[in-house]
């Protein structure tokens, strides 16, 4: 009784673990085989023509899935029929991937569809009927129009001038001309730098004059107030004059031994450098004139291309100072 129950339990357990369609019977010796098959111990496989379940067909001594034409069961299809180059997706429960369709079929998404035959394509559209012939035009009694002269012939009009003329790399439209004017950027910047450097010299000279007025014995500041305000060269002259042994501070020291002398040298160098740099920029701005497109025809008796400018020391008409003349912009 115990052996019979163990055999029945073994058969039930084996049947439960068998693939779909296969069973364990008394002829299979505990192995899963297709119906009407038996287990061969020498061949270690199920033998006999099976009775396949619905949806499967007999293939030698086994049952296989019956796939539609062109589809097959592969190692990556999990027993399902898929097109070549496809795999089975368990989450989508479908064959996925771009298929490699067999001959006579075309790709359509993730499937293959039969190609349309020429018979399925309708006949070519009938062309529209040809228009009816028209009657020839009636000859007119009016004279023909005059012939248009060809280019190059004596009667052909002269070619119109180009709308835009290229002068000095600038496109000059009709009604405009090119003038050379001073570079305002350099002129304004140079004048500002020159004036700033000269203003430093003037302030130092004025301050020295005020101090010398209260301390007449300090001839160092008195000399600075005399020449320091001169543009361009006033600061160097004032610094060189401090080495004169005849000039003394209010304490009786030489000018170069005063504690403010190094500071004065630095201020003088900065002031002089600014003035000469500004003058250089101003001269370049006046001489290196830039071409400018101006509306209207050129003015008769225009001023010369090079501006008439001059630089003199002193106020206008005096031998000292700076006066710059500028004829046009």
PDB file of C-alpha atoms in Angstrom:
ATOM      1  CA  UNK A   1       0.000   0.000   0.000  1.00  0.00           C
ATOM      2  CA  UNK A   2       2.825   2.383   0.862  1.00  0.00           C
ATOM      3  CA  UNK A   3       4.670   1.591  -2.401  1.00  0.00           C
ATOM      4  CA  UNK A   4       1.509   2.236  -4.423  1.00  0.00           C
ATOM      5  CA  UNK A   5       0.984   5.640  -2.760  1.00  0.00           C
ATOM      6  CA  UNK A   6       4.611   6.603  -3.346  1.00  0.00           C
ATOM      7  CA  UNK A   7       4.316   5.642  -7.013  1.00  0.00           C
ATOM      8  CA  UNK A   8       1.088   7.650  -7.395  1.00  0.00           C
ATOM      9  CA  UNK A   9       2.707  10.672  -5.646  1.00  0.00           C
ATOM     10  CA  UNK A  10       5.723  10.387  -7.901  1.00  0.00           C
ATOM     11  CA  UNK A  11       3.511  10.213 -10.972  1.00  0.00           C
ATOM     12  CA  UNK A  12       1.466  13.207  -9.808  1.00  0.00           C
ATOM     13  CA  UNK A  13       4.607  15.237  -9.054  1.00  0.00           C
ATOM     14  CA  UNK A  14       6.169  14.399 -12.404  1.00  0.00           C
ATOM     15  CA  UNK A  15       2.974  15.280 -14.221  1.00  0.00           C
ATOM     16  CA  UNK A  16       2.843  18.600 -12.463  1.00  0.00           C
ATOM     17  CA  UNK A  17       6.410  19.468 -13.527  1.00  0.00           C
ATOM     18  CA  UNK A  18       5.989  18.359 -17.153  1.00  0.00           C
ATOM     19  CA  UNK A  19       5.934  20.882 -20.004  1.00  0.00           C
ATOM     20  CA  UNK A  20       2.486  21.708 -21.395  1.00  0.00           C
ATOM     21  CA  UNK A  21       1.110  18.756 -23.422  1.00  0.00           C
ATOM     22  CA  UNK A  22       3.453  16.136 -21.934  1.00  0.00           C
ATOM     23  CA  UNK A  23       2.479  13.674 -19.178  1.00  0.00           C
ATOM     24  CA  UNK A  24       3.933  10.926 -17.008  1.00  0.00           C
ATOM     25  CA  UNK A  25       2.407   7.452 -17.482  1.00  0.00           C
ATOM     26  CA  UNK A  26       3.177   3.890 -16.605  1.00  0.00           C
ATOM     27  CA  UNK A  27       5.213   3.510 -19.824  1.00  0.00           C
ATOM     28  CA  UNK A  28       7.386   6.589 -19.293  1.00  0.00           C
ATOM     29  CA  UNK A  29       9.082   5.377 -16.074  1.00  0.00           C
ATOM     30  CA  UNK A  30       8.610   8.768 -14.388  1.00  0.00           C
ATOM     31  CA  UNK A  31       9.693  10.813 -17.421  1.00  0.00           C
ATOM     32  CA  UNK A  32       7.588  13.404 -19.250  1.00  0.00           C
ATOM     33  CA  UNK A  33       6.605  12.206 -22.721  1.00  0.00           C
ATOM     34  CA  UNK A  34       4.017  13.049 -25.307  1.00  0.00           C
ATOM     35  CA  UNK A  35       0.788  10.974 -25.206  1.00  0.00           C
ATOM     36  CA  UNK A  36       1.111   7.397 -26.589  1.00  0.00           C
ATOM     37  CA  UNK A  37       4.938   7.481 -26.125  1.00  0.00           C
ATOM     38  CA  UNK A  38       7.139   5.291 -23.908  1.00  0.00           C
ATOM     39  CA  UNK A  39      10.546   5.817 -22.304  1.00  0.00           C
ATOM     40  CA  UNK A  40      13.558   4.083 -23.890  1.00  0.00           C
ATOM     41  CA  UNK A  41      16.251   3.364 -21.300  1.00  0.00           C
ATOM     42  CA  UNK A  42      18.829   2.531 -23.976  1.00  0.00           C
ATOM     43  CA  UNK A  43      18.186   5.720 -25.971  1.00  0.00           C
ATOM     44  CA  UNK A  44      17.381   7.814 -22.890  1.00  0.00           C
ATOM     45  CA  UNK A  45      14.477   9.529 -24.662  1.00  0.00           C
ATOM     46  CA  UNK A  46      10.788   9.186 -25.366  1.00  0.00           C
ATOM     47  CA  UNK A  47      10.059   7.049 -28.429  1.00  0.00           C
ATOM     48  CA  UNK A  48       7.027   6.410 -30.547  1.00  0.00           C
ATOM     49  CA  UNK A  49       4.743   8.486 -32.765  1.00  0.00           C
ATOM     50  CA  UNK A  50       3.060  10.912 -30.356  1.00  0.00           C
ATOM     51  CA  UNK A  51      -0.519  12.110 -30.321  1.00  0.00           C
ATOM     52  CA  UNK A  52       0.078  15.850 -30.377  1.00  0.00           C
ATOM     53  CA  UNK A  53      -2.283  18.306 -28.647  1.00  0.00           C
ATOM     54  CA  UNK A  54      -4.170  20.935 -30.592  1.00  0.00           C
ATOM     55  CA  UNK A  55      -1.903  23.585 -32.070  1.00  0.00           C
ATOM     56  CA  UNK A  56       1.072  21.211 -32.362  1.00  0.00           C
ATOM     57  CA  UNK A  57       2.069  18.946 -35.239  1.00  0.00           C
ATOM     58  CA  UNK A  58       4.014  15.646 -35.328  1.00  0.00           C
ATOM     59  CA  UNK A  59       7.641  16.043 -36.273  1.00  0.00           C
ATOM     60  CA  UNK A  60       9.307  12.617 -36.234  1.00  0.00           C
ATOM     61  CA  UNK A  61       8.990  11.542 -32.554  1.00  0.00           C
ATOM     62  CA  UNK A  62       8.122  14.935 -31.105  1.00  0.00           C
ATOM     63  CA  UNK A  63       5.458  17.620 -31.246  1.00  0.00           C
ATOM     64  CA  UNK A  64       6.290  21.098 -32.465  1.00  0.00           C
ATOM     65  CA  UNK A  65       4.432  24.356 -32.852  1.00  0.00           C
ATOM     66  CA  UNK A  66       2.845  24.882 -36.263  1.00  0.00           C
ATOM     67  CA  UNK A  67       4.090  28.320 -37.404  1.00  0.00           C
ATOM     68  CA  UNK A  68       2.650  30.357 -40.302  1.00  0.00           C
ATOM     69  CA  UNK A  69       4.769  30.492 -43.467  1.00  0.00           C
ATOM     70  CA  UNK A  70       7.957  32.505 -42.920  1.00  0.00           C
ATOM     71  CA  UNK A  71       7.775  32.366 -39.093  1.00  0.00           C
ATOM     72  CA  UNK A  72       9.671  29.898 -36.911  1.00  0.00           C
ATOM     73  CA  UNK A  73      10.460  28.945 -33.321  1.00  0.00           C
ATOM     74  CA  UNK A  74      14.011  29.909 -32.332  1.00  0.00           C
ATOM     75  CA  UNK A  75      16.281  29.891 -29.306  1.00  0.00           C
ATOM     76  CA  UNK A  76      15.081  33.360 -28.261  1.00  0.00           C
ATOM     77  CA  UNK A  77      11.365  33.023 -29.028  1.00  0.00           C
ATOM     78  CA  UNK A  78      10.414  30.989 -25.894  1.00  0.00           C
ATOM     79  CA  UNK A  79       8.510  28.467 -28.013  1.00  0.00           C
ATOM     80  CA  UNK A  80       6.557  31.106 -29.908  1.00  0.00           C
ATOM     81  CA  UNK A  81       6.446  31.681 -33.645  1.00  0.00           C
ATOM     82  CA  UNK A  82       8.305  34.854 -34.598  1.00  0.00           C
ATOM     83  CA  UNK A  83       9.716  36.341 -37.778  1.00  0.00           C
ATOM     84  CA  UNK A  84      13.446  35.932 -38.378  1.00  0.00           C
ATOM     85  CA  UNK A  85      15.677  38.299 -36.321  1.00  0.00           C
ATOM     86  CA  UNK A  86      12.928  38.741 -33.682  1.00  0.00           C
ATOM     87  CA  UNK A  87      12.787  37.722 -29.996  1.00  0.00           C
ATOM     88  CA  UNK A  88       9.885  37.074 -27.615  1.00  0.00           C
ATOM     89  CA  UNK A  89       9.002  39.834 -25.095  1.00  0.00           C
ATOM     90  CA  UNK A  90       7.465  38.460 -21.907  1.00  0.00           C
ATOM     91  CA  UNK A  91       6.268  41.882 -20.762  1.00  0.00           C
ATOM     92  CA  UNK A  92       4.581  42.694 -24.087  1.00  0.00           C
ATOM     93  CA  UNK A  93       3.616  39.057 -24.811  1.00  0.00           C
ATOM     94  CA  UNK A  94       4.606  39.551 -28.419  1.00  0.00           C
ATOM     95  CA  UNK A  95       7.512  39.170 -30.836  1.00  0.00           C
ATOM     96  CA  UNK A  96       9.598  42.365 -30.926  1.00  0.00           C
ATOM     97  CA  UNK A  97      12.352  43.682 -33.182  1.00  0.00           C
ATOM     98  CA  UNK A  98      12.620  44.675 -36.834  1.00  0.00           C
ATOM     99  CA  UNK A  99      11.949  41.446 -38.741  1.00  0.00           C
ATOM    100  CA  UNK A 100      13.992  40.070 -41.615  1.00  0.00           C
ATOM    101  CA  UNK A 101      11.140  39.344 -43.987  1.00  0.00           C
ATOM    102  CA  UNK A 102      11.337  36.431 -46.424  1.00  0.00           C
ATOM    103  CA  UNK A 103      11.122  36.853 -50.177  1.00  0.00           C
ATOM    104  CA  UNK A 104       7.771  38.106 -51.415  1.00  0.00           C
ATOM    105  CA  UNK A 105       7.028  39.991 -48.179  1.00  0.00           C
ATOM    106  CA  UNK A 106       7.838  43.496 -46.951  1.00  0.00           C
ATOM    107  CA  UNK A 107       8.507  44.995 -43.537  1.00  0.00           C
ATOM    108  CA  UNK A 108       5.502  46.626 -41.856  1.00  0.00           C
ATOM    109  CA  UNK A 109       6.389  47.843 -38.371  1.00  0.00           C
ATOM    110  CA  UNK A 110       7.361  44.734 -36.378  1.00  0.00           C
ATOM    111  CA  UNK A 111       5.685  42.327 -38.761  1.00  0.00           C
ATOM    112  CA  UNK A 112       5.911  41.143 -42.357  1.00  0.00           C
ATOM    113  CA  UNK A 113       3.154  41.689 -44.907  1.00  0.00           C
ATOM    114  CA  UNK A 114       2.716  40.340 -48.401  1.00  0.00           C
ATOM    115  CA  UNK A 115       3.862  42.647 -51.153  1.00  0.00           C
ATOM    116  CA  UNK A 116       1.166  44.006 -53.441  1.00  0.00           C
ATOM    117  CA  UNK A 117       1.132  42.277 -56.799  1.00  0.00           C
ATOM    118  CA  UNK A 118       0.895  44.216 -60.054  1.00  0.00           C
ATOM    119  CA  UNK A 119      -2.670  42.981 -60.418  1.00  0.00           C
ATOM    120  CA  UNK A 120      -3.599  44.705 -57.130  1.00  0.00           C
ATOM    121  CA  UNK A 121      -2.338  48.037 -58.478  1.00  0.00           C
ATOM    122  CA  UNK A 122      -4.951  49.815 -60.512  1.00  0.00           C
ATOM    123  CA  UNK A 123      -4.397  50.778 -64.146  1.00  0.00           C
ATOM    124  CA  UNK A 124      -2.533  54.038 -64.790  1.00  0.00           C
ATOM    125  CA  UNK A 125      -4.722  57.136 -64.832  1.00  0.00           C
ATOM    126  CA  UNK A 126      -6.134  58.154 -68.165  1.00  0.00           C
ATOM    127  CA  UNK A 127      -4.409  61.308 -69.421  1.00  0.00           C
ATOM    128  CA  UNK A 128      -6.650  64.327 -69.931  1.00  0.00           C
ATOM    129  CA  UNK A 129      -7.928  64.907 -73.476  1.00  0.00           C
ATOM    130  CA  UNK A 130      -5.813  67.117 -75.704  1.00  0.00           C
ATOM    131  CA  UNK A 131      -7.109  70.677 -76.199  1.00  0.00           C
ATOM    132  CA  UNK A 132      -8.826  71.366 -79.524  1.00  0.00           C
ATOM    133  CA  UNK A 133      -6.630  72.927 -82.212  1.00  0.00           C
ATOM    134  CA  UNK A 134      -6.746  76.696 -82.415  1.00  0.00           C
ATOM    135  CA  UNK A 135      -7.026  78.673 -85.603  1.00  0.00           C
ATOM    136  CA  UNK A 136      -3.916  80.601 -86.740  1.00  0.00           C
ATOM    137  CA  UNK A 137      -3.954  84.318 -85.866  1.00  0.00           C
ATOM    138  CA  UNK A 138      -5.343  86.694 -88.457  1.00  0.00           C
ATOM    139  CA  UNK A 139      -2.597  88.866 -89.978  1.00  0.00           C
ATOM    140  CA  UNK A 140      -2.806  92.450 -88.703  1.00  0.00           C
ATOM    141  CA  UNK A 141      -2.550  95.501 -90.920  1.00  0.00           C
ATOM    142  CA  UNK A 142      -0.541  97.429 -88.295  1.00  0.00           C
ATOM    143  CA  UNK A 143       3.220  97.799 -88.934  1.00  0.00           C
ATOM    144  CA  UNK A 144       5.555  95.668 -86.813  1.00  0.00           C
ATOM    145  CA  UNK A 145       7.133  97.307 -83.752  1.00  0.00           C
ATOM    146  CA  UNK A 146      10.582  98.827 -84.200  1.00  0.00           C
ATOM    147  CA  UNK A 147      13.491  96.511 -83.623  1.00  0.00           C
ATOM    148  CA  UNK A 148      15.215  96.730 -80.242  1.00  0.00           C
ATOM    149  CA  UNK A 149      18.933  97.494 -80.717  1.00  0.00           C
ATOM    150  CA  UNK A 150      21.188  94.724 -79.454  1.00  0.00           C
ATOM    151  CA  UNK A 151      23.993  95.276 -76.980  1.00  0.00           C
ATOM    152  CA  UNK A 152      27.166  96.425 -78.711  1.00  0.00           C
ATOM    153  CA  UNK A 153      25.412  97.948 -81.690  1.00  0.00           C
ATOM    154  CA  UNK A 154      25.818 101.681 -82.414  1.00  0.00           C
ATOM    155  CA  UNK A 155      22.119 102.248 -81.589  1.00  0.00           C
ATOM    156  CA  UNK A 156      22.310 100.495 -78.209  1.00  0.00           C
ATOM    157  CA  UNK A 157      22.116 102.887 -75.208  1.00  0.00           C
ATOM    158  CA  UNK A 158      25.133 103.176 -72.933  1.00  0.00           C
ATOM    159  CA  UNK A 159      25.111 100.881 -69.933  1.00  0.00           C
ATOM    160  CA  UNK A 160      23.897 102.474 -66.734  1.00  0.00           C
ATOM    161  CA  UNK A 161      26.645 103.102 -64.194  1.00  0.00           C
ATOM    162  CA  UNK A 162      26.890 100.819 -61.202  1.00  0.00           C
ATOM    163  CA  UNK A 163      24.661 101.822 -58.306  1.00  0.00           C
ATOM    164  CA  UNK A 164      27.503 101.555 -55.777  1.00  0.00           C
ATOM    165  CA  UNK A 165      31.129 102.682 -56.227  1.00  0.00           C
ATOM    166  CA  UNK A 166      33.977 101.210 -54.192  1.00  0.00           C
ATOM    167  CA  UNK A 167      36.420 103.900 -52.945  1.00  0.00           C
ATOM    168  CA  UNK A 168      39.139 103.193 -50.360  1.00  0.00           C
ATOM    169  CA  UNK A 169      37.335  99.980 -49.449  1.00  0.00           C
ATOM    170  CA  UNK A 170      34.057 101.850 -48.770  1.00  0.00           C
ATOM    171  CA  UNK A 171      30.833 101.427 -50.756  1.00  0.00           C
ATOM    172  CA  UNK A 172      29.792 104.859 -51.961  1.00  0.00           C
ATOM    173  CA  UNK A 173      26.156 104.988 -53.175  1.00  0.00           C
ATOM    174  CA  UNK A 174      25.025 107.554 -55.742  1.00  0.00           C
ATOM    175  CA  UNK A 175      24.758 111.081 -54.374  1.00  0.00           C
ATOM    176  CA  UNK A 176      27.569 110.531 -51.842  1.00  0.00           C
ATOM    177  CA  UNK A 177      31.296 111.182 -51.800  1.00  0.00           C
ATOM    178  CA  UNK A 178      34.304 110.281 -49.654  1.00  0.00           C
ATOM    179  CA  UNK A 179      36.044 112.768 -47.388  1.00  0.00           C
ATOM    180  CA  UNK A 180      39.105 112.268 -45.202  1.00  0.00           C
ATOM    181  CA  UNK A 181      38.558 113.540 -41.712  1.00  0.00           C
ATOM    182  CA  UNK A 182      40.560 113.592 -38.509  1.00  0.00           C
ATOM    183  CA  UNK A 183      40.139 110.622 -36.206  1.00  0.00           C
ATOM    184  CA  UNK A 184      37.995 112.064 -33.448  1.00  0.00           C
ATOM    185  CA  UNK A 185      38.747 109.225 -31.063  1.00  0.00           C
ATOM    186  CA  UNK A 186      42.468 109.879 -31.080  1.00  0.00           C
ATOM    187  CA  UNK A 187      42.051 113.657 -31.065  1.00  0.00           C
ATOM    188  CA  UNK A 188      39.644 113.706 -28.107  1.00  0.00           C
ATOM    189  CA  UNK A 189      41.574 111.066 -26.134  1.00  0.00           C
ATOM    190  CA  UNK A 190      44.909 112.748 -26.803  1.00  0.00           C
ATOM    191  CA  UNK A 191      43.586 116.147 -25.760  1.00  0.00           C
ATOM    192  CA  UNK A 192      42.153 114.651 -22.551  1.00  0.00           C
ATOM    193  CA  UNK A 193      45.409 112.871 -21.614  1.00  0.00           C
ATOM    194  CA  UNK A 194      47.510 115.935 -22.499  1.00  0.00           C
ATOM    195  CA  UNK A 195      45.261 118.249 -20.505  1.00  0.00           C
ATOM    196  CA  UNK A 196      45.174 115.861 -17.508  1.00  0.00           C
ATOM    197  CA  UNK A 197      48.962 115.617 -17.332  1.00  0.00           C
ATOM    198  CA  UNK A 198      49.377 119.381 -17.677  1.00  0.00           C
ATOM    199  CA  UNK A 199      46.725 119.983 -14.983  1.00  0.00           C
ATOM    200  CA  UNK A 200      48.824 117.939 -12.536  1.00  0.00           C
ATOM    201  CA  UNK A 201      51.853 120.165 -13.253  1.00  0.00           C
ATOM    202  CA  UNK A 202      49.758 123.316 -12.842  1.00  0.00           C
ATOM    203  CA  UNK A 203      48.349 122.161  -9.495  1.00  0.00           C
ATOM    204  CA  UNK A 204      51.834 121.279  -8.189  1.00  0.00           C
ATOM    205  CA  UNK A 205      53.195 124.662  -9.350  1.00  0.00           C
ATOM    206  CA  UNK A 206      50.317 126.567  -7.759  1.00  0.00           C
ATOM    207  CA  UNK A 207      50.694 124.622  -4.526  1.00  0.00           C
ATOM    208  CA  UNK A 208      54.432 125.316  -4.493  1.00  0.00           C
ATOM    209  CA  UNK A 209      53.843 129.024  -5.063  1.00  0.00           C
ATOM    210  CA  UNK A 210      51.394 129.203  -2.152  1.00  0.00           C
ATOM    211  CA  UNK A 211      53.840 127.409   0.155  1.00  0.00           C
ATOM    212  CA  UNK A 212      56.730 129.644  -0.963  1.00  0.00           C
ATOM    213  CA  UNK A 213      54.602 132.715  -0.242  1.00  0.00           C
ATOM    214  CA  UNK A 214      54.276 131.661   3.405  1.00  0.00           C
ATOM    215  CA  UNK A 215      57.863 130.347   3.629  1.00  0.00           C
ATOM    216  CA  UNK A 216      60.040 132.677   1.523  1.00  0.00           C
ATOM    217  CA  UNK A 217      63.201 130.897   2.659  1.00  0.00           C
ATOM    218  CA  UNK A 218      62.091 127.737   0.838  1.00  0.00           C
ATOM    219  CA  UNK A 219      63.500 128.500  -2.576  1.00  0.00           C
ATOM    220  CA  UNK A 220      62.926 124.879  -3.772  1.00  0.00           C
ATOM    221  CA  UNK A 221      59.149 125.337  -3.954  1.00  0.00           C
ATOM    222  CA  UNK A 222      59.627 128.842  -5.265  1.00  0.00           C
ATOM    223  CA  UNK A 223      61.553 127.475  -8.271  1.00  0.00           C
ATOM    224  CA  UNK A 224      58.883 124.788  -8.867  1.00  0.00           C
ATOM    225  CA  UNK A 225      56.154 127.438  -8.896  1.00  0.00           C
ATOM    226  CA  UNK A 226      58.121 129.417 -11.488  1.00  0.00           C
ATOM    227  CA  UNK A 227      58.636 126.716 -14.159  1.00  0.00           C
ATOM    228  CA  UNK A 228      56.525 123.718 -13.157  1.00  0.00           C
ATOM    229  CA  UNK A 229      53.371 124.927 -14.940  1.00  0.00           C
ATOM    230  CA  UNK A 230      55.056 125.001 -18.392  1.00  0.00           C
ATOM    231  CA  UNK A 231      53.456 122.280 -20.594  1.00  0.00           C
ATOM    232  CA  UNK A 232      55.495 119.239 -21.673  1.00  0.00           C
ATOM    233  CA  UNK A 233      58.857 120.416 -20.229  1.00  0.00           C
ATOM    234  CA  UNK A 234      57.932 122.242 -17.014  1.00  0.00           C
ATOM    235  CA  UNK A 235      58.095 119.187 -14.734  1.00  0.00           C
ATOM    236  CA  UNK A 236      61.520 117.972 -16.028  1.00  0.00           C
ATOM    237  CA  UNK A 237      62.964 121.512 -15.672  1.00  0.00           C
ATOM    238  CA  UNK A 238      61.618 121.778 -12.135  1.00  0.00           C
ATOM    239  CA  UNK A 239      63.099 118.389 -11.163  1.00  0.00           C
ATOM    240  CA  UNK A 240      66.504 119.144 -12.693  1.00  0.00           C
ATOM    241  CA  UNK A 241      66.576 122.510 -10.958  1.00  0.00           C
ATOM    242  CA  UNK A 242      66.256 120.850  -7.534  1.00  0.00           C
ATOM    243  CA  UNK A 243      69.902 119.773  -7.816  1.00  0.00           C
ATOM    244  CA  UNK A 244      71.009 123.435  -7.801  1.00  0.00           C
ATOM    245  CA  UNK A 245      72.972 123.920  -4.533  1.00  0.00           C
ATOM    246  CA  UNK A 246      71.763 127.501  -4.336  1.00  0.00           C
ATOM    247  CA  UNK A 247      68.199 126.329  -3.710  1.00  0.00           C
ATOM    248  CA  UNK A 248      67.334 125.459  -0.110  1.00  0.00           C
ATOM    249  CA  UNK A 249      64.371 124.269   1.916  1.00  0.00           C
ATOM    250  CA  UNK A 250      63.019 126.225   4.831  1.00  0.00           C
ATOM    251  CA  UNK A 251      65.179 123.995   7.066  1.00  0.00           C
ATOM    252  CA  UNK A 252      68.355 124.849   5.185  1.00  0.00           C
ATOM    253  CA  UNK A 253      68.675 121.477   3.407  1.00  0.00           C
ATOM    254  CA  UNK A 254      69.346 120.936  -0.264  1.00  0.00           C
ATOM    255  CA  UNK A 255      66.220 120.276  -2.308  1.00  0.00           C
ATOM    256  CA  UNK A 256      67.211 116.693  -3.167  1.00  0.00           C
ATOM    257  CA  UNK A 257      67.577 115.858   0.556  1.00  0.00           C
ATOM    258  CA  UNK A 258      64.005 116.847   1.381  1.00  0.00           C
ATOM    259  CA  UNK A 259      61.583 114.031   2.230  1.00  0.00           C
ATOM    260  CA  UNK A 260      59.091 115.174  -0.412  1.00  0.00           C
ATOM    261  CA  UNK A 261      61.675 115.061  -3.226  1.00  0.00           C
ATOM    262  CA  UNK A 262      61.037 111.335  -4.204  1.00  0.00           C
ATOM    263  CA  UNK A 263      57.301 111.996  -4.287  1.00  0.00           C
ATOM    264  CA  UNK A 264      57.871 115.034  -6.489  1.00  0.00           C
ATOM    265  CA  UNK A 265      59.977 112.950  -8.872  1.00  0.00           C
ATOM    266  CA  UNK A 266      57.156 110.386  -9.240  1.00  0.00           C
ATOM    267  CA  UNK A 267      54.513 113.062  -9.831  1.00  0.00           C
ATOM    268  CA  UNK A 268      56.744 114.824 -12.351  1.00  0.00           C
ATOM    269  CA  UNK A 269      57.427 111.616 -14.317  1.00  0.00           C
ATOM    270  CA  UNK A 270      53.709 110.738 -14.483  1.00  0.00           C
ATOM    271  CA  UNK A 271      52.727 114.265 -15.497  1.00  0.00           C
ATOM    272  CA  UNK A 272      55.406 114.450 -18.221  1.00  0.00           C
ATOM    273  CA  UNK A 273      54.559 110.984 -19.604  1.00  0.00           C
ATOM    274  CA  UNK A 274      50.851 111.838 -19.787  1.00  0.00           C
ATOM    275  CA  UNK A 275      51.497 115.117 -21.611  1.00  0.00           C
ATOM    276  CA  UNK A 276      53.781 113.616 -24.255  1.00  0.00           C
ATOM    277  CA  UNK A 277      51.497 110.590 -24.745  1.00  0.00           C
ATOM    278  CA  UNK A 278      48.489 112.852 -25.163  1.00  0.00           C
ATOM    279  CA  UNK A 279      50.368 115.049 -27.634  1.00  0.00           C
ATOM    280  CA  UNK A 280      51.358 111.967 -29.659  1.00  0.00           C
ATOM    281  CA  UNK A 281      47.767 110.752 -29.808  1.00  0.00           C
ATOM    282  CA  UNK A 282      46.578 114.221 -30.781  1.00  0.00           C
ATOM    283  CA  UNK A 283      49.111 114.500 -33.636  1.00  0.00           C
ATOM    284  CA  UNK A 284      48.272 111.003 -34.933  1.00  0.00           C
ATOM    285  CA  UNK A 285      44.570 111.772 -34.819  1.00  0.00           C
ATOM    286  CA  UNK A 286      45.094 114.898 -36.914  1.00  0.00           C
ATOM    287  CA  UNK A 287      47.454 113.390 -39.478  1.00  0.00           C
ATOM    288  CA  UNK A 288      46.144 109.821 -39.942  1.00  0.00           C
ATOM    289  CA  UNK A 289      42.839 110.867 -41.440  1.00  0.00           C
ATOM    290  CA  UNK A 290      40.113 108.240 -41.983  1.00  0.00           C
ATOM    291  CA  UNK A 291      37.899 108.059 -45.110  1.00  0.00           C
ATOM    292  CA  UNK A 292      34.232 108.775 -44.402  1.00  0.00           C
ATOM    293  CA  UNK A 293      31.232 108.478 -46.745  1.00  0.00           C
ATOM    294  CA  UNK A 294      29.361 111.791 -46.774  1.00  0.00           C
ATOM    295  CA  UNK A 295      26.018 112.509 -48.382  1.00  0.00           C
ATOM    296  CA  UNK A 296      25.972 115.055 -51.192  1.00  0.00           C
ATOM    297  CA  UNK A 297      28.476 116.069 -53.876  1.00  0.00           C
ATOM    298  CA  UNK A 298      32.028 117.115 -52.949  1.00  0.00           C
ATOM    299  CA  UNK A 299      32.346 120.736 -51.811  1.00  0.00           C
ATOM    300  CA  UNK A 300      34.209 122.979 -54.248  1.00  0.00           C
ATOM    301  CA  UNK A 301      37.461 124.516 -52.951  1.00  0.00           C
ATOM    302  CA  UNK A 302      37.499 122.064 -50.061  1.00  0.00           C
ATOM    303  CA  UNK A 303      40.347 122.384 -47.526  1.00  0.00           C
ATOM    304  CA  UNK A 304      43.484 120.328 -48.190  1.00  0.00           C
ATOM    305  CA  UNK A 305      43.542 116.645 -47.276  1.00  0.00           C
ATOM    306  CA  UNK A 306      46.237 117.254 -44.632  1.00  0.00           C
ATOM    307  CA  UNK A 307      44.987 119.574 -41.843  1.00  0.00           C
ATOM    308  CA  UNK A 308      46.874 122.736 -41.106  1.00  0.00           C
ATOM    309  CA  UNK A 309      47.824 122.279 -37.493  1.00  0.00           C
ATOM    310  CA  UNK A 310      50.553 123.706 -35.231  1.00  0.00           C
ATOM    311  CA  UNK A 311      51.773 123.322 -31.662  1.00  0.00           C
ATOM    312  CA  UNK A 312      53.430 126.182 -29.777  1.00  0.00           C
ATOM    313  CA  UNK A 313      54.439 126.609 -26.141  1.00  0.00           C
ATOM    314  CA  UNK A 314      52.545 129.065 -23.978  1.00  0.00           C
ATOM    315  CA  UNK A 315      49.310 130.858 -24.663  1.00  0.00           C
ATOM    316  CA  UNK A 316      48.372 131.979 -28.147  1.00  0.00           C
ATOM    317  CA  UNK A 317      51.019 134.368 -29.436  1.00  0.00           C
ATOM    318  CA  UNK A 318      53.498 133.718 -26.594  1.00  0.00           C
ATOM    319  CA  UNK A 319      56.679 131.595 -26.692  1.00  0.00           C
ATOM    320  CA  UNK A 320      55.425 129.299 -23.882  1.00  0.00           C
ATOM    321  CA  UNK A 321      52.325 127.145 -23.515  1.00  0.00           C
ATOM    322  CA  UNK A 322      50.410 125.014 -26.039  1.00  0.00           C
ATOM    323  CA  UNK A 323      48.222 126.178 -28.908  1.00  0.00           C
ATOM    324  CA  UNK A 324      46.870 123.612 -31.419  1.00  0.00           C
ATOM    325  CA  UNK A 325      45.279 124.731 -34.674  1.00  0.00           C
ATOM    326  CA  UNK A 326      42.673 122.508 -36.449  1.00  0.00           C
ATOM    327  CA  UNK A 327      41.166 123.538 -39.761  1.00  0.00           C
ATOM    328  CA  UNK A 328      38.427 120.927 -40.309  1.00  0.00           C
ATOM    329  CA  UNK A 329      37.072 117.646 -38.934  1.00  0.00           C
TER     330      UNK A 329
END
